[in-house]
Amino acid sequence: MSTILVTGGAGYIGSHTVLELLNAGHRVVVVDNLDNSSAESLRRVEALTGKTVEFHLLDLLDRGGLDLIFKRHRIDAVIHFAGLKAVGESTQQPLRYYHNNITGTLHLLEAMKAAGCKTLVFSSSATVYGDPERVPLTEGCALRTTNPYGATKLWIEGICRDLAKAESGWHILLLRYFNPVGAHESGRIGEDPQGIPNNLMPFIMQVAVGKREFLNIWGNDWATPDGTGVRDYIHVVDLAKGHLAALAKAPELPGATAINLGTGNGISVLDMWRAASAAVGRELPYRFAPRRPGDIAACYADASLAKNLLGWSAHYNVAQMCTDHWRWQQANPNGYSG
Ligand code: NAD
Ligand code: UDP
């Protein structure tokens, strides 16, 4: 049994990963400042697993507080989810994003180094590919970003690579997530966006539950098979399991290694709308609207490296992603605050 520190463990992907870690028999310590989440997610994870999570309300900007966590627990490995993630907000508040995401990560790496803990799984993102040079995206594709949020991911990847080059003993996996959607099959934990969702799936689900009138489809003139944007949607439980596979293989992967976590399937907005309508049981209203600034036509993974290095691949299809997301949305129309 290992002790895993999960930063940002109360959040969407974090809470699903904590659940899988507990079910796999790991001990879990979570630090989160609850800036974009609720401790209720972890209470539900405890109820679902019958196990306890050691939760610390802590901001990664509190360097001394982090040292105390490492003194208090013998941490074997860290999964680092904590960060701000809204692309639009990052263009309006770049300093807050750079400070929170980059300084927070520097503090974490310093605390890990001081404690002699050198295994890290980091939440990177497909956003590091910017407007993709080609699809499907392999890890060797050009990296470029168009907004401060993406820049923080790119910088953190670079910091990790430099660290692993300078010092031996580090095992860092930079997991580049594609588009996480869905929820745990229990419908008890899921994504709880604040305000009007920017992402497609939570927006569609708020249309389904009657909180929004219709879905705006941002552009039907993209160079894609049906003219709407194409992405690689991945079930959050598949993604969570990818972290366990990464932890298991980390000892065999010295240095810093970037790995895509996607399904490898390109799904259009209209495909997703169709699958969501089927899950909900009626045609959800939509209208075509002009392209969203900064959007790209298509972004999906070549998922073969994850299979080869981690022995992991995604299992859930789009119908299951929509069914599970809908179960969570229906049972929790106001998220955890309901
Ligand atoms: P989330 O907002 O639900 O979870 C992030 C958690 O980090 C939240 O609980 C938040 O309170 C916490 N946090 C933020 N700053 C912190 C700080 N300074 N100290 C302590 N806690 C802090 O987001 P998520 O969707 O679960 O994403 C998790 C990670 O995955 C993020 O790093 C995100 O950038 C990355 N990612 C997410 C997506 C996505 O679409 N959801 C895609 C690619 C990458
Ligand atoms: N999208 C849309 N309407 C929405 C939200 C998203 O048409 O209300 C489209 C968007 O243009 C893109 C796809 O859905 O083609 C996925 O968008 P999301 O913001 O979820 O992910 P990202 O673009 O960051 O990959």
Short mmCIF file of N, CA and C and ligand atoms in Angstrom, two decimals, residues 179 198-200 203 215-218 229-231 233 269 292 295, ligand 2:
data_model
loop_
_atom_site.label_atom_id
_atom_site.label_comp_id
_atom_site.label_asym_id
_atom_site.label_seq_id
_atom_site.Cartn_x
_atom_site.Cartn_y
_atom_site.Cartn_z
N ASN A 179 -10.41 15.74 -23.74
CA ASN A 179 -11.57 16.44 -23.16
C ASN A 179 -12.33 15.56 -22.17
N ASN A 198 -18.33 26.87 -19.87
CA ASN A 198 -17.71 27.13 -21.18
C ASN A 198 -17.63 25.86 -22.00
N ASN A 199 -17.48 24.75 -21.31
CA ASN A 199 -17.26 23.48 -22.01
C ASN A 199 -18.56 22.90 -22.52
N LEU A 200 -18.42 22.12 -23.58
CA LEU A 200 -19.59 21.61 -24.29
C LEU A 200 -20.49 20.73 -23.41
N PHE A 203 -22.46 22.31 -20.60
CA PHE A 203 -23.48 23.22 -21.15
C PHE A 203 -24.67 22.44 -21.68
N LEU A 215 -28.46 25.04 -26.81
CA LEU A 215 -27.01 24.96 -27.00
C LEU A 215 -26.63 25.84 -28.18
N ASN A 216 -25.62 26.69 -28.01
CA ASN A 216 -25.02 27.38 -29.15
C ASN A 216 -23.93 26.50 -29.69
N ILE A 217 -24.01 26.15 -30.94
CA ILE A 217 -22.91 25.40 -31.57
C ILE A 217 -22.02 26.43 -32.27
N TRP A 218 -20.81 26.53 -31.76
CA TRP A 218 -19.90 27.59 -32.22
C TRP A 218 -19.31 27.24 -33.59
N GLY A 229 -16.91 21.52 -34.67
CA GLY A 229 -15.59 21.24 -34.09
C GLY A 229 -15.46 19.79 -33.63
N VAL A 230 -14.27 19.24 -33.80
CA VAL A 230 -14.02 17.84 -33.44
C VAL A 230 -13.04 17.78 -32.26
N ARG A 231 -13.40 16.96 -31.25
CA ARG A 231 -12.54 16.79 -30.08
C ARG A 231 -12.50 15.31 -29.69
N TYR A 233 -13.27 13.28 -26.67
CA TYR A 233 -13.89 13.25 -25.34
C TYR A 233 -13.53 11.93 -24.66
N VAL A 269 -19.23 18.19 -32.56
CA VAL A 269 -20.23 18.76 -31.64
C VAL A 269 -21.60 18.14 -31.95
N ARG A 292 -16.33 30.50 -32.03
CA ARG A 292 -15.84 31.08 -30.78
C ARG A 292 -14.38 31.50 -30.99
N ASP A 295 -10.97 29.21 -31.02
CA ASP A 295 -11.28 27.79 -31.21
C ASP A 295 -10.44 27.19 -32.34
N1 UDP B 2 -18.78 24.10 -28.13
C1 UDP B 2 -19.98 24.55 -28.63
N2 UDP B 2 -20.84 25.16 -27.75
C2 UDP B 2 -20.57 25.32 -26.43
C3 UDP B 2 -19.33 24.84 -25.93
C4 UDP B 2 -18.45 24.24 -26.80
O1 UDP B 2 -20.26 24.43 -29.82
O2 UDP B 2 -21.38 25.90 -25.69
C5 UDP B 2 -17.83 23.42 -29.04
C6 UDP B 2 -16.49 24.12 -29.19
O3 UDP B 2 -16.55 25.10 -30.21
C7 UDP B 2 -15.56 22.94 -29.52
C8 UDP B 2 -16.18 21.78 -28.74
O4 UDP B 2 -17.54 22.15 -28.49
O5 UDP B 2 -15.63 22.64 -30.89
C9 UDP B 2 -15.49 21.48 -27.41
O6 UDP B 2 -15.43 22.68 -26.64
P1 UDP B 2 -14.91 22.69 -25.14
O7 UDP B 2 -14.89 24.13 -24.70
O8 UDP B 2 -15.70 21.73 -24.35
O9 UDP B 2 -13.43 22.10 -25.24
P2 UDP B 2 -12.11 22.70 -25.93
O10 UDP B 2 -12.52 23.58 -27.07
O11 UDP B 2 -11.40 23.47 -24.86
O12 UDP B 2 -11.35 21.52 -26.40
#
